XYZ file of C-alpha atoms in Angstrom:
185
model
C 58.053 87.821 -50.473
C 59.194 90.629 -52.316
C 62.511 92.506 -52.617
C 65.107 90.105 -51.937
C 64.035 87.893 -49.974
C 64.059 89.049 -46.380
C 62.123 90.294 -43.985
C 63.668 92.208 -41.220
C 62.876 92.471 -37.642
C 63.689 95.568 -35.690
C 62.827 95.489 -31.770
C 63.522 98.870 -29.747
C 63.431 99.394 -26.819
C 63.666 103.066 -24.807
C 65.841 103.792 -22.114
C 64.007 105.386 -19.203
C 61.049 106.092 -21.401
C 58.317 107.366 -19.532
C 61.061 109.914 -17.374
C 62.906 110.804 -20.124
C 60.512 112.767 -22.875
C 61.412 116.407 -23.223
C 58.940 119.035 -22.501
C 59.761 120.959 -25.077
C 58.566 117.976 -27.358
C 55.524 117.663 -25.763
C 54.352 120.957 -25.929
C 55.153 121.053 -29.561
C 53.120 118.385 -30.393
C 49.987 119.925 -28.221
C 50.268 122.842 -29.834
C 50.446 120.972 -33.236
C 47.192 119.323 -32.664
C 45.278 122.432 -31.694
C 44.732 121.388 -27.718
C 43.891 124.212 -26.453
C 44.703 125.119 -22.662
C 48.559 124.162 -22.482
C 49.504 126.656 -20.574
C 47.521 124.810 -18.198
C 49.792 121.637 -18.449
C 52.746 123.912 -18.644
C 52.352 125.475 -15.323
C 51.457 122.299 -14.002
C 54.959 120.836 -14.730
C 56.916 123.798 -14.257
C 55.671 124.289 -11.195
C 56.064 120.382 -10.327
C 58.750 119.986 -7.822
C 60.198 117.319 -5.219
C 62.353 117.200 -2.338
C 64.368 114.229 -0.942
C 63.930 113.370 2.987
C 67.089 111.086 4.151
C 66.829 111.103 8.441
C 65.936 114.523 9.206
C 67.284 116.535 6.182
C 65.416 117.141 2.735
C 66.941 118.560 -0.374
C 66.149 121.982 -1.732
C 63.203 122.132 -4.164
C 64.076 119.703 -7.429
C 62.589 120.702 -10.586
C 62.082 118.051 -13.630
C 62.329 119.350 -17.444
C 62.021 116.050 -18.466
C 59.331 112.847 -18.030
C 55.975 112.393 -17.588
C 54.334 112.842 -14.320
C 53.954 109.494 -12.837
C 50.014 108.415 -11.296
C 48.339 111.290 -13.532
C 45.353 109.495 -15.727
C 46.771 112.462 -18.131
C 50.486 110.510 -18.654
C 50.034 107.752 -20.206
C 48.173 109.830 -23.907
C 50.588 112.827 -23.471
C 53.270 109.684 -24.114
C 51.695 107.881 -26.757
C 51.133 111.272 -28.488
C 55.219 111.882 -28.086
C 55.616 108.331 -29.629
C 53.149 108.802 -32.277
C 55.121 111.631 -33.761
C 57.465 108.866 -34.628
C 55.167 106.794 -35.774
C 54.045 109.694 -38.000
C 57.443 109.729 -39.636
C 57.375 106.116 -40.108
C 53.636 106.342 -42.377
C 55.428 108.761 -44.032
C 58.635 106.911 -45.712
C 56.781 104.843 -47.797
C 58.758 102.302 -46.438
C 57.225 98.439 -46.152
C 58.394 95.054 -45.110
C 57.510 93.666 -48.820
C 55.434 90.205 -47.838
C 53.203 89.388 -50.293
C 49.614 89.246 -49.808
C 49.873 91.106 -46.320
C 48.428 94.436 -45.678
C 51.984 96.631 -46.097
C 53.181 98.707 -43.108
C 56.840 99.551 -41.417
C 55.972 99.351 -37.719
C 53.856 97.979 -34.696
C 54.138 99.714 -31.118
C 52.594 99.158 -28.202
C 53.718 102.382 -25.319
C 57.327 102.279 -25.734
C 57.969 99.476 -27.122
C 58.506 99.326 -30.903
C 58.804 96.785 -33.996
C 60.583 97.951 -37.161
C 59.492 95.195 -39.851
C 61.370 95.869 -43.999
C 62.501 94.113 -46.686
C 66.346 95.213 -47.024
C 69.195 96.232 -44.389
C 69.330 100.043 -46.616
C 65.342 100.470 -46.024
C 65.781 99.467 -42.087
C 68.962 101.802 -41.824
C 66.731 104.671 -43.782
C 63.795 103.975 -40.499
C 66.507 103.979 -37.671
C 67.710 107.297 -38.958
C 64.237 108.824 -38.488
C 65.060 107.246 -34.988
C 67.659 109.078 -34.252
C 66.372 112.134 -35.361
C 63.250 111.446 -33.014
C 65.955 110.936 -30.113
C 67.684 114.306 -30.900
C 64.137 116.173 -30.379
C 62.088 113.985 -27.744
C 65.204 113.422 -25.604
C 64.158 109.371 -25.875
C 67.369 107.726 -26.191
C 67.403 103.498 -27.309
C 69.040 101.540 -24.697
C 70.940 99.535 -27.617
C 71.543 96.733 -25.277
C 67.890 95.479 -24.830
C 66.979 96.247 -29.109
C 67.927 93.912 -31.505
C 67.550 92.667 -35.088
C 65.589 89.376 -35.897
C 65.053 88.004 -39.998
C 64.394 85.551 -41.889
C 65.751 84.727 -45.583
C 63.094 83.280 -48.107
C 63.463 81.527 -51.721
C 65.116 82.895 -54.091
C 67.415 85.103 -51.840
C 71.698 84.549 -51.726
C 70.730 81.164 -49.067
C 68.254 78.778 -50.248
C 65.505 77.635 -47.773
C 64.795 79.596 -44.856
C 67.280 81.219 -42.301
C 66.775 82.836 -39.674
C 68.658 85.284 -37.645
C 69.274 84.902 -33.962
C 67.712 87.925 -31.570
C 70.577 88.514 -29.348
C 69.925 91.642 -27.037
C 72.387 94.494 -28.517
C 73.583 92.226 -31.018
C 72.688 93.759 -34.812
C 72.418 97.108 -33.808
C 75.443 99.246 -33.469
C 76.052 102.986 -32.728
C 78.915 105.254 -34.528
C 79.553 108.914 -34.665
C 75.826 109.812 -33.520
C 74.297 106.881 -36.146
C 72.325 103.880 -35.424
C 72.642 101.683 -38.188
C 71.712 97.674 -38.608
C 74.213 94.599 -39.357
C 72.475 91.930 -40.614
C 75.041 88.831 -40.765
């Protein structure tokens, strides 16, 4: 294993995921990748409205900026293409998780759940501030008490032998001033 040692597990997991991407991200990204007709999908969840019926009274006409529309075949890419944008960022750091003779790469996701795997607590805190600047323009937001940290220590690093960290929901992963930022103990 290169670096020192470690290998560091990352799991996130979104709050609310599939209601809570902004629009405003979305459309950014279509437009990005050239998909023509979004003014089509635009008008389709502008105009996208609901109305609560409790007894005989319903609620005035409730518009959504934010979340995918659930039971459209359409939902399910225009969220993987808001995740991928993080994902993007991610290929781009150059960041790895350092284990020798393995293919290198900083992430696996499947939907909305993610896997941050690096070599060093300053690498993994330089990926969870891409994080939070992905929350800041998709509107995602980590629910901190469901992500957590998992490692293990290898050969020559500070303990010999292997030791590995326990996954405790919310335990790892802390939160100050607007900063997510990892404690490995």
């Amino acid at each position: 294993m290169a670096g020192d040692g470690k290998l560091i597990r990352v799991d996130l997991d979104y709050a609310n995921a599939f209601n809570s991407a902004g629009h405003a991200c979305l459309w950014a990204i279509l437009e990005k990748f050239g998909v023509p007709d979004i003014d089509l999908l635009k008008n389709f969840y502008d105009l996208a409205s609901m109305q609560l019926h409790v007894g005989t009274h319903e609620t005035t006409d409730i518009f959504m900026d934010t979340g995918i529309a659930q039971g459209s075949v359409l939902s399910p890419l225009l969220f993987i293409l808001c995740i991928n944008a993080l994902l993007r960022l991610f290929d781009n750091s150059e960041l790895q998780h350092g284990v020798d003779r393995v293919p290198q790469f900083n992430h696996l996701a499947f939907a909305d759940d993610l896997s941050l795997y690096l070599n060093s607590e300053a690498n993994t805190n330089k990926l969870l501030e891409k994080v939070l600047q992905f929350e800041h323009w998709s509107g995602l937001r980590l629910a901190l008490s469901k992500s957590f940290i998992t490692g293990i220590s290898m050969g020559k690093a500070r303990h010999a032998g292997h030791r590995l960290w326990h996954a405790i929901p919310g335990e790892g992963l802390r939160s100050h001033q607007g900063h997510i930022y990892a404690i490995v103990y």
